[in-house]
Short mmCIF file of C-alpha atoms in Angstrom, two decimals:
data_model
loop_
_atom_site.label_atom_id
_atom_site.label_comp_id
_atom_site.label_asym_id
_atom_site.label_seq_id
_atom_site.Cartn_x
_atom_site.Cartn_y
_atom_site.Cartn_z
CA MET A 26 0.00 0.00 0.13
CA LYS A 27 3.04 2.36 0.93
CA LYS A 28 4.57 1.85 -2.54
CA ILE A 29 1.19 2.59 -4.15
CA ILE A 30 0.76 6.11 -2.37
CA ILE A 31 4.49 7.03 -3.21
CA ALA A 32 3.77 6.10 -6.76
CA LEU A 33 0.41 8.33 -6.72
CA ILE A 34 2.52 11.25 -5.05
CA ALA A 35 5.04 10.89 -7.98
CA LEU A 36 2.42 10.98 -10.50
CA VAL A 37 0.82 14.00 -9.12
CA LEU A 38 3.96 15.82 -8.79
CA MET A 39 5.06 15.12 -12.45
CA ALA A 40 1.28 16.27 -13.45
CA GLY A 41 1.87 19.37 -11.63
CA ALA A 42 5.04 20.01 -13.26
CA SER A 43 3.70 19.28 -16.65
CA ILE A 44 0.53 21.84 -15.98
CA GLY A 45 3.30 24.20 -14.95
CA PHE A 46 5.07 23.92 -17.93
CA TYR A 47 2.07 24.25 -20.11
CA LEU A 48 1.08 27.26 -18.33
CA ALA A 49 4.30 28.91 -18.90
CA ALA A 50 4.27 28.02 -22.62
CA LYS A 51 0.84 29.15 -22.92
CA ASP A 52 1.88 32.59 -21.46
CA HIS A 53 4.87 33.03 -23.29
CA LYS A 54 2.75 32.37 -26.68
CA ASP A 55 -0.11 34.78 -25.48
CA LYS A 56 2.51 37.29 -24.87
CA THR A 57 4.26 36.80 -28.22
CA LYS A 58 0.99 37.00 -29.85
CA GLN A 59 0.09 40.30 -28.11
CA GLN A 60 3.37 41.76 -28.88
CA ALA A 61 2.85 40.81 -32.55
CA LYS A 62 -0.68 41.99 -32.35
CA GLU A 63 0.58 45.51 -30.85
CA GLU A 64 3.29 45.97 -33.57
CA LEU A 65 0.79 45.38 -36.19
CA ALA A 66 -1.44 47.91 -34.76
CA GLU A 67 1.53 50.29 -34.37
CA ASN A 68 2.23 49.87 -38.09
CA VAL A 69 -1.31 50.99 -39.06
CA LEU A 70 -0.61 54.52 -39.88
CA PHE A 71 -4.10 55.45 -41.30
CA ASN A 72 -7.53 54.70 -41.32
CA PHE A 73 -10.28 56.86 -42.86
CA ASP A 74 -12.65 56.89 -45.71
CA PRO A 75 -10.56 57.62 -48.85
CA TYR A 76 -13.62 59.76 -50.36
CA SER A 77 -13.71 62.06 -47.31
CA PRO A 78 -10.69 64.27 -47.55
CA THR A 79 -11.65 67.91 -48.82
CA LYS A 80 -7.97 69.45 -48.56
CA ILE A 81 -4.61 68.26 -49.24
CA VAL A 82 -1.50 70.36 -48.80
CA PHE A 83 1.64 69.16 -50.46
CA SER A 84 4.86 70.85 -49.50
CA LYS A 85 8.54 70.69 -49.22
CA GLY A 86 10.63 73.70 -47.68
CA SER A 87 9.05 76.92 -49.12
CA GLU A 88 7.53 74.99 -52.08
CA SER A 89 3.75 74.26 -51.40
CA TYR A 90 0.56 73.73 -53.29
CA THR A 91 -2.86 73.31 -51.70
CA ALA A 92 -5.64 71.37 -53.27
CA GLU A 93 -9.43 71.70 -52.27
CA LYS A 94 -11.93 69.75 -53.33
CA THR A 95 -15.77 71.05 -54.12
CA ASP A 96 -18.22 69.08 -55.77
CA ASP A 97 -15.92 66.17 -56.18
CA VAL A 98 -13.49 68.35 -58.19
CA TRP A 99 -9.95 69.10 -56.93
CA THR A 100 -8.58 72.65 -57.58
CA LEU A 101 -5.53 74.41 -56.79
CA SER A 102 -6.23 77.20 -54.39
CA ASN A 103 -4.45 79.66 -56.57
CA ASN A 104 -5.58 78.28 -59.83
CA GLU A 105 -1.91 78.32 -61.26
CA PHE A 106 -2.53 75.08 -63.14
CA ALA A 107 -5.35 72.48 -63.47
CA LEU A 108 -4.84 69.37 -61.10
CA ASP A 109 -4.65 65.75 -62.05
CA GLN A 110 -7.87 64.55 -60.52
CA ASP A 111 -6.70 60.75 -60.35
CA TYR A 112 -3.63 61.56 -58.74
CA CYS A 113 -5.30 63.51 -55.96
CA GLN A 114 -7.83 60.72 -55.39
CA LEU A 115 -4.81 58.25 -55.39
CA VAL A 116 -3.19 59.92 -52.70
CA CYS A 117 -6.33 60.04 -50.64
CA THR A 118 -6.85 56.16 -51.22
CA TYR A 119 -3.27 55.15 -50.57
CA LEU A 120 -3.10 57.03 -47.43
CA SER A 121 -6.66 55.98 -46.14
CA ASP A 122 -5.46 52.69 -45.06
CA LEU A 123 -1.65 52.83 -45.17
CA LYS A 124 0.28 50.29 -43.28
CA ALA A 125 4.24 50.15 -42.80
CA ALA A 126 6.04 47.43 -43.67
CA THR A 127 8.16 47.58 -40.75
CA ASN A 128 9.39 50.47 -38.21
CA TYR A 129 12.79 51.57 -36.90
CA GLY A 130 11.71 52.56 -33.28
CA ALA A 131 11.41 55.96 -31.67
CA VAL A 132 11.88 59.16 -33.68
CA THR A 133 15.27 60.74 -32.69
CA ASP A 134 17.01 63.61 -34.30
CA GLU A 135 19.74 61.34 -35.30
CA LYS A 136 17.36 58.95 -37.01
CA LEU A 137 15.54 62.13 -38.70
CA ALA A 138 18.73 63.04 -40.29
CA MET A 139 19.79 59.37 -41.10
CA TYR A 140 16.55 58.70 -43.00
CA GLY A 141 16.15 62.05 -44.73
CA LEU A 142 13.28 63.11 -42.65
CA ASP A 143 15.00 66.06 -41.21
CA ALA A 144 14.04 68.08 -44.54
CA PRO A 145 10.96 65.89 -45.74
CA ASP A 146 8.35 66.03 -48.10
CA LYS A 147 5.17 66.56 -46.52
CA ILE A 148 1.32 65.81 -47.11
CA GLU A 149 -1.48 66.91 -44.88
CA LEU A 150 -4.71 65.62 -45.58
CA THR A 151 -7.76 67.11 -44.16
CA ASN A 152 -11.23 65.31 -43.72
CA PRO A 153 -14.11 65.99 -41.18
CA SER A 154 -12.34 64.07 -38.52
CA GLY A 155 -9.30 66.22 -38.39
CA THR A 156 -5.88 66.68 -40.39
CA HIS A 157 -3.49 63.65 -41.06
CA THR A 158 0.05 64.26 -41.76
CA ILE A 159 2.76 62.13 -43.25
CA CYS A 160 6.41 63.23 -43.89
CA ILE A 161 8.30 61.34 -46.62
CA GLY A 162 12.28 61.12 -46.39
CA SER A 163 14.76 59.19 -48.36
CA GLU A 164 14.28 55.74 -50.30
CA SER A 165 16.18 52.93 -48.61
CA PRO A 166 19.43 51.78 -49.90
CA THR A 167 17.83 48.47 -51.43
CA GLY A 168 15.15 50.50 -53.15
CA GLU A 169 12.22 48.61 -51.26
CA TYR A 170 11.00 51.40 -48.88
CA TYR A 171 10.47 55.01 -48.23
CA TYR A 172 11.04 56.30 -44.74
CA VAL A 173 8.32 58.09 -43.36
CA THR A 174 6.85 59.58 -39.93
CA VAL A 175 3.36 60.28 -39.09
CA ASP A 176 1.83 62.88 -36.72
CA GLY A 177 0.46 61.02 -33.79
CA LYS A 178 2.93 58.30 -34.05
CA LYS A 179 5.92 57.76 -32.08
CA ASN A 180 8.28 55.77 -34.62
CA VAL A 181 10.01 56.04 -37.95
CA TYR A 182 8.20 53.75 -40.59
CA ALA A 183 9.08 52.10 -43.80
CA VAL A 184 6.28 52.13 -46.48
CA ASP A 185 6.39 50.36 -49.85
CA ALA A 186 8.87 52.25 -52.27
CA LYS A 187 6.55 51.54 -55.28
CA HIS A 188 3.54 53.61 -53.93
CA GLY A 189 5.70 55.77 -51.31
CA SER A 190 7.50 57.22 -54.59
CA VAL A 191 4.11 58.86 -55.55
CA LEU A 192 4.02 60.79 -52.17
CA LYS A 193 7.21 62.83 -52.91
CA LEU A 194 6.42 66.42 -54.21
CA ASP A 195 6.55 66.56 -57.89
CA ARG A 196 4.76 69.42 -59.54
CA LEU A 197 4.34 67.48 -62.77
CA LEU A 198 2.62 64.87 -60.75
CA LEU A 199 0.11 67.41 -59.50
CA LYS A 200 -0.67 68.68 -63.12
CA ASP A 201 -3.28 67.53 -65.29
CA LYS A 202 -1.95 65.19 -67.81
CA MET A 203 -5.13 65.39 -70.23
CA ILE A 204 -4.39 67.04 -73.33
CA VAL A 205 -7.44 69.33 -73.20
CA PRO A 206 -9.39 69.87 -70.16
CA TYR A 207 -12.64 69.39 -71.97
CA SER A 208 -15.12 66.39 -72.33
CA LEU A 209 -16.63 65.64 -75.53
CA TYR A 210 -19.64 67.71 -74.63
CA ASP A 211 -17.79 70.76 -73.83
CA ILE A 212 -16.08 71.40 -77.29
CA LYS A 213 -17.07 74.41 -79.41
CA GLN A 214 -14.89 74.25 -82.34
CA ILE A 215 -11.48 72.63 -83.25
CA THR A 216 -9.08 74.17 -86.19
CA THR A 217 -6.08 72.51 -87.20
CA TYR A 218 -3.22 74.56 -89.19
CA LYS A 219 -0.70 73.57 -91.67
CA ASP A 220 2.25 76.30 -92.71
CA GLY A 221 -0.02 78.92 -91.14
CA LYS A 222 -3.10 78.17 -93.04
CA VAL A 223 -6.45 76.47 -91.95
CA LEU A 224 -6.09 72.86 -92.67
CA CYS A 225 -9.62 71.70 -91.31
CA ASP A 226 -12.26 73.71 -89.14
CA LEU A 227 -15.03 72.04 -87.28
CA THR A 228 -17.61 74.11 -85.44
CA LEU A 229 -20.52 72.84 -83.32
CA ASP A 230 -24.15 74.45 -83.78
CA THR A 231 -25.08 74.45 -80.04
CA ASP A 232 -28.72 74.65 -80.87
CA THR A 233 -28.94 71.49 -83.34
CA GLN A 234 -25.88 70.05 -81.66
CA MET A 235 -24.70 69.48 -85.12
CA TRP A 236 -21.01 69.97 -86.48
CA SER A 237 -20.19 71.66 -89.52
CA LEU A 238 -17.38 72.52 -91.77
CA PRO A 239 -17.13 76.29 -93.32
CA LYS A 240 -19.76 77.23 -95.69
CA GLU A 241 -17.72 76.10 -98.67
CA TYR A 242 -18.47 72.52 -97.82
CA SER A 243 -22.19 73.24 -97.47
CA ASP A 244 -23.01 71.04 -100.32
CA ILE A 245 -21.24 67.98 -98.87
CA GLU A 246 -22.76 65.99 -96.00
CA LEU A 247 -20.59 65.55 -92.88
CA ASP A 248 -20.30 62.64 -91.00
CA GLN A 249 -21.36 63.35 -87.53
CA THR A 250 -20.20 60.35 -86.36
CA ALA A 251 -16.62 60.61 -88.01
CA VAL A 252 -16.40 63.92 -86.14
CA THR A 253 -17.74 62.57 -82.76
CA ALA A 254 -15.22 59.60 -82.84
CA ALA A 255 -12.16 61.87 -83.58
CA LEU A 256 -13.19 64.45 -80.69
CA ASN A 257 -13.75 61.54 -78.35
CA ASN A 258 -10.37 60.14 -78.93
CA LEU A 259 -8.93 63.46 -78.22
CA VAL A 260 -10.46 64.27 -75.04
CA ARG A 261 -9.52 60.99 -73.74
CA LEU A 262 -5.61 61.48 -74.43
CA GLU A 263 -3.38 61.58 -71.63
CA ALA A 264 0.34 62.17 -71.49
CA GLU A 265 2.73 59.54 -71.43
CA GLU A 266 5.45 61.67 -69.70
CA MET A 267 5.50 65.35 -68.47
CA LEU A 268 8.46 67.15 -69.59
CA ASP A 269 9.65 70.76 -69.52
CA GLU A 270 7.81 73.73 -68.11
CA LYS A 271 7.73 77.09 -69.61
CA LEU A 272 9.82 76.32 -72.54
CA ASP A 273 12.22 79.22 -73.56
CA ASP A 274 14.08 77.46 -76.77
CA LEU A 275 11.20 76.06 -79.15
CA SER A 276 13.71 74.46 -81.14
CA LYS A 277 14.72 72.07 -78.18
CA TYR A 278 12.02 69.84 -79.27
CA GLY A 279 11.17 71.23 -82.74
CA PHE A 280 8.27 73.36 -82.03
CA ASP A 281 9.72 75.96 -84.14
CA LYS A 282 8.94 73.62 -87.04
CA PRO A 283 5.93 71.87 -85.69
CA TYR A 284 3.90 69.36 -88.13
CA GLY A 285 0.90 69.84 -86.05
CA ASP A 286 -0.89 73.03 -84.76
CA VAL A 287 -4.31 72.65 -83.34
CA VAL A 288 -6.62 75.29 -81.27
CA VAL A 289 -9.55 73.73 -79.27
CA LYS A 290 -12.25 76.25 -78.31
CA GLY A 291 -14.70 75.33 -75.28
CA LYS A 292 -18.39 76.31 -74.90
CA ASP A 293 -17.13 78.52 -72.13
CA GLY A 294 -15.28 80.61 -74.19
CA SER A 295 -12.09 79.31 -73.33
CA GLU A 296 -9.31 77.90 -75.79
CA HIS A 297 -6.30 75.86 -75.72
CA HIS A 298 -3.38 75.72 -78.01
CA ILE A 299 -1.53 72.36 -79.31
CA LEU A 300 1.76 72.23 -81.18
CA ILE A 301 3.15 68.81 -82.19
CA SER A 302 6.55 68.16 -83.38
CA ALA A 303 8.46 65.00 -84.36
CA ASN A 304 10.45 62.84 -81.77
CA GLU A 305 13.42 61.84 -83.80
CA ASP A 306 14.78 59.58 -81.27
CA ASP A 307 11.58 57.50 -81.21
CA PRO A 308 9.16 58.01 -83.97
CA THR A 309 6.41 56.17 -81.95
CA TYR A 310 6.06 59.13 -79.98
CA CYS A 311 5.91 62.80 -80.53
CA PHE A 312 6.33 65.89 -78.44
CA VAL A 313 3.38 68.24 -77.58
CA LEU A 314 3.50 71.87 -76.33
CA ILE A 315 0.27 72.63 -74.48
CA ASP A 316 -0.50 76.33 -74.20
CA ASP A 317 2.81 77.53 -74.91
CA GLU A 318 3.93 76.30 -71.42
CA GLN A 319 4.05 72.44 -70.98
CA VAL A 320 5.91 69.98 -72.92
CA GLU A 321 4.37 66.61 -72.91
CA LEU A 322 5.20 63.36 -74.67
CA TYR A 323 2.29 61.45 -76.51
CA TYR A 324 1.88 58.53 -78.88
CA LYS A 325 2.15 59.78 -82.51
CA ASP A 326 -0.84 57.74 -83.79
CA ASP A 327 -3.05 59.10 -80.83
CA LEU A 328 -2.63 62.52 -82.74
CA ASP A 329 -3.78 61.82 -86.19
CA ILE A 330 -6.54 64.69 -85.66
CA ALA A 331 -3.94 67.28 -86.42
CA GLN A 332 -3.29 66.22 -89.69
CA ALA A 333 -6.95 65.22 -90.70
CA LEU A 334 -8.51 66.98 -93.89
CA PRO A 335 -12.15 67.85 -94.17
CA TYR A 336 -12.28 64.75 -96.46
CA ASN A 337 -11.79 62.69 -93.19
CA TYR A 338 -15.01 63.68 -91.89
CA ILE A 339 -17.13 63.70 -94.83
CA VAL A 340 -20.03 61.23 -96.10
CA ARG A 341 -17.66 59.73 -98.79
CA ASN A 342 -20.59 57.86 -100.53
CA TYR A 343 -23.04 60.23 -101.76
CA VAL A 344 -26.39 58.87 -102.59
CA SER A 345 -27.75 61.12 -105.54
CA ALA A 346 -30.81 58.93 -106.12
CA SER A 347 -32.39 55.71 -105.14
CA SER A 348 -34.08 53.22 -107.52
CA THR A 349 -37.01 53.21 -105.24
CA ASN A 350 -37.81 56.89 -105.49
CA VAL A 351 -37.07 57.58 -109.21
CA ASN A 352 -39.52 57.26 -112.08
CA SER A 353 -36.89 58.02 -114.77
CA PHE A 354 -33.35 59.13 -115.70
CA LYS A 355 -31.43 60.14 -118.55
CA PHE A 356 -27.85 58.91 -118.78
CA SER A 357 -25.13 60.31 -121.21
CA TYR A 358 -21.70 58.37 -121.04
CA MET A 359 -19.30 57.21 -123.44
CA GLY A 360 -20.80 58.76 -126.51
CA ASN A 361 -24.18 57.37 -125.82
CA THR A 362 -27.39 59.22 -124.37
CA ASP A 363 -29.92 56.69 -122.85
CA THR A 364 -33.24 57.12 -121.32
CA CYS A 365 -35.01 54.91 -118.69
CA GLU A 366 -38.54 54.98 -117.03
CA VAL A 367 -38.84 52.72 -114.34
CA ASP A 368 -41.10 51.66 -111.26
CA ILE A 369 -39.30 49.36 -108.93
CA SER A 370 -42.22 48.93 -106.74
CA ASN A 371 -43.75 47.00 -109.80
CA MET A 372 -40.80 45.62 -111.02
CA LYS A 373 -41.15 47.33 -114.59
CA CYS A 374 -38.55 49.05 -116.30
CA LYS A 375 -38.36 50.58 -120.07
CA TYR A 376 -34.97 51.49 -121.43
CA ASN A 377 -34.36 53.36 -124.56
CA GLY A 378 -38.00 52.52 -125.25
CA LYS A 379 -37.65 48.77 -124.61
CA ASP A 380 -39.19 46.91 -122.07
CA VAL A 381 -36.92 45.18 -119.82
CA ASP A 382 -38.02 41.97 -118.29
CA PHE A 383 -37.10 41.95 -114.46
CA GLY A 384 -38.43 38.30 -114.23
CA PRO A 385 -35.02 36.67 -114.39
CA THR A 386 -33.33 37.54 -111.27
CA GLU A 387 -30.16 38.33 -113.29
CA ASN A 388 -31.84 41.12 -115.21
CA TYR A 389 -32.88 42.91 -112.03
CA VAL A 390 -29.47 42.26 -110.44
CA ALA A 391 -27.69 43.67 -113.48
CA PHE A 392 -29.96 46.69 -113.48
CA ASN A 393 -29.54 47.26 -109.85
CA ASN A 394 -25.75 47.09 -109.92
CA PHE A 395 -25.80 49.49 -112.79
CA PHE A 396 -28.00 51.95 -111.18
CA THR A 397 -26.12 51.98 -107.79
CA ALA A 398 -22.59 52.43 -109.63
CA LEU A 399 -24.12 55.37 -111.42
CA SER A 400 -26.07 57.09 -108.52
CA VAL A 401 -23.88 56.30 -105.47
CA LEU A 402 -20.77 58.74 -105.97
CA LYS A 403 -17.75 57.73 -104.18
CA PHE A 404 -15.83 60.86 -103.30
CA THR A 405 -11.97 60.46 -102.96
CA GLY A 406 -11.11 63.93 -101.96
CA THR A 407 -12.23 67.59 -101.46
CA ASP A 408 -11.12 70.82 -103.27
CA VAL A 409 -13.19 73.84 -102.49
CA ASN A 410 -10.63 76.29 -104.02
CA ALA A 411 -10.83 74.74 -107.47
CA LYS A 412 -12.75 76.51 -110.01
CA PRO A 413 -13.63 73.93 -112.53
CA GLU A 414 -16.04 74.82 -115.48
CA LEU A 415 -19.15 72.89 -116.52
CA LYS A 416 -17.87 72.35 -120.06
CA ASP A 417 -17.87 68.93 -121.94
CA PRO A 418 -18.96 66.93 -118.90
CA PHE A 419 -17.51 63.21 -119.19
CA MET A 420 -20.94 61.84 -117.70
CA THR A 421 -24.13 63.17 -116.89
CA ALA A 422 -27.31 61.70 -115.05
CA GLU A 423 -30.48 63.44 -114.84
CA TYR A 424 -33.04 62.11 -112.39
CA SER A 425 -36.91 62.60 -112.11
CA PHE A 426 -38.28 61.65 -108.67
CA ASN A 427 -41.63 60.25 -107.47
CA ASP A 428 -42.24 63.47 -105.63
CA GLY A 429 -41.83 65.96 -108.73
CA LYS A 430 -38.37 66.95 -107.97
CA THR A 431 -35.36 66.63 -110.27
CA MET A 432 -31.53 66.44 -110.02
CA LYS A 433 -28.74 66.66 -112.45
CA ILE A 434 -25.36 65.25 -111.91
CA ASP A 435 -22.09 66.13 -113.95
CA LEU A 436 -18.69 64.68 -113.78
CA VAL A 437 -15.96 67.01 -115.15
CA LYS A 438 -12.37 66.03 -116.17
CA GLY A 439 -10.05 67.55 -113.63
CA GLU A 440 -6.26 67.10 -112.94
CA ASP A 441 -4.88 63.70 -113.25
CA THR A 442 -7.34 61.05 -112.77
CA ASN A 443 -9.91 63.24 -110.78
CA TYR A 444 -13.38 64.18 -111.97
CA TYR A 445 -15.24 67.24 -110.50
CA VAL A 446 -18.69 66.64 -109.28
CA PHE A 447 -21.33 69.22 -110.41
CA ARG A 448 -24.95 68.98 -108.90
CA ASP A 449 -27.75 71.01 -110.74
CA GLY A 450 -24.88 73.07 -112.51
CA LYS A 451 -22.92 73.88 -109.41
CA TYR A 452 -19.60 72.42 -108.17
CA ILE A 453 -19.93 70.88 -104.89
CA GLY A 454 -16.19 71.02 -104.04
CA ALA A 455 -15.65 67.22 -104.16
CA TYR A 456 -14.40 64.84 -106.69
CA VAL A 457 -14.46 61.18 -107.57
CA ASP A 458 -11.43 59.38 -109.44
CA GLU A 459 -11.55 57.24 -112.53
CA THR A 460 -11.90 53.87 -110.69
CA SER A 461 -15.46 54.72 -110.34
CA LEU A 462 -15.93 55.24 -114.00
CA THR A 463 -13.86 52.48 -115.72
CA GLY A 464 -12.36 49.19 -114.63
CA ARG A 465 -13.61 46.51 -112.29
CA ASN A 466 -17.05 47.36 -110.25
CA SER A 467 -17.39 50.71 -112.12
CA VAL A 468 -20.11 52.37 -113.80
CA SER A 469 -18.84 51.28 -117.14
CA GLU A 470 -18.56 47.66 -116.47
CA PHE A 471 -21.97 47.45 -114.76
CA TYR A 472 -23.62 49.54 -117.79
CA ILE A 473 -22.23 47.24 -120.36
CA LYS A 474 -23.14 44.14 -118.39
CA PHE A 475 -26.69 45.38 -117.85
CA LYS A 476 -27.29 46.23 -121.65
CA LYS A 477 -25.96 42.87 -122.75
CA LEU A 478 -28.12 40.92 -120.46
CA ALA A 479 -31.28 43.12 -121.20
CA GLY A 480 -30.47 42.82 -125.08
CA ILE A 481 -30.44 46.67 -125.51
#
């Protein structure tokens, strides 16, 4: 019995020791967790709604910029330049839940000097809860971090360099990088120049919301979709890189001999001037001078609008007549003068006094191809300065419509292979080339095929 009691006592002592060891280990683990938790909490630098700030002050030494938000738009307090809206919001978003990767202990004068925080960049961000301030010092030797201090926090911290770099004061980061400060619906006029002369001029009628070219082009239909697409591309353009400010020497970037010159006017009466020059080091890009002050870098292909002609914005297929609304036409071409009476709704046609049977599908298809080639003028260019005479037309088509109206189209040989277009005796400012008249899929080809099938 005594041996059993002694064994029990030994077991109790061993159990007590085990419990003691367990409790000690648990206590150490809990303390470690608590310490880690406190360290994590210490490294949480900010916590606020990213859309709540209404004021940001960016400063370094005597240089300072104050941005204020009204109706969700950030503006510079002195209106010196337009602010980059995305950048301002990016700063707010990044700081709103900023966490340090690590910290280097309590702030001391020695550490401030060591980490470049004795003369830091500073951001003071104000929202309804107060002002949050962060000071940004040097980049770490490894390039992984930037050293920072935060008001209300006792330590020096390290934040990720990729994000921390955008907190350093840079005037060019603050500046708006859009090529024009307009939306698609804010533009009233855009004019491009070449060698000091107007290349293309587009103006919006604010009542009808329709774009137009100068009155010389009034006989040519403007493609509203083409204009809208071009302007929509323009207002979305953002600089790839911001370069020099307040350029003194235009020749530095070739702006003394620009290949693009654009003036954009807003409905509010403002206007902005854009000069474009070639980048000889990399033709993929071009240099752009905005309002004679800021040099920026853009993709060259994105600025084709500077070289666009009125021709780029017109409806190139001009439908002079449709077989469904014509009751007769007279056609003079290749020494022949033909007449045709047609009633498409009843599938009737009399050509040069002979009935044409539209029963066979090929006859109708042949007529339709011929009439389409004749009536749809495919403009290949515009020249409103030309003064052609309506003399010895190469081709003439006279249409009588179901509503009693008439139209006469004449094509007069011009320079090279161009033929000037006259409508009712007036030159309209556009021309077609000979491919519309001769060769494959031309008036000539479909004219001959139709007459052959119809036995005319």
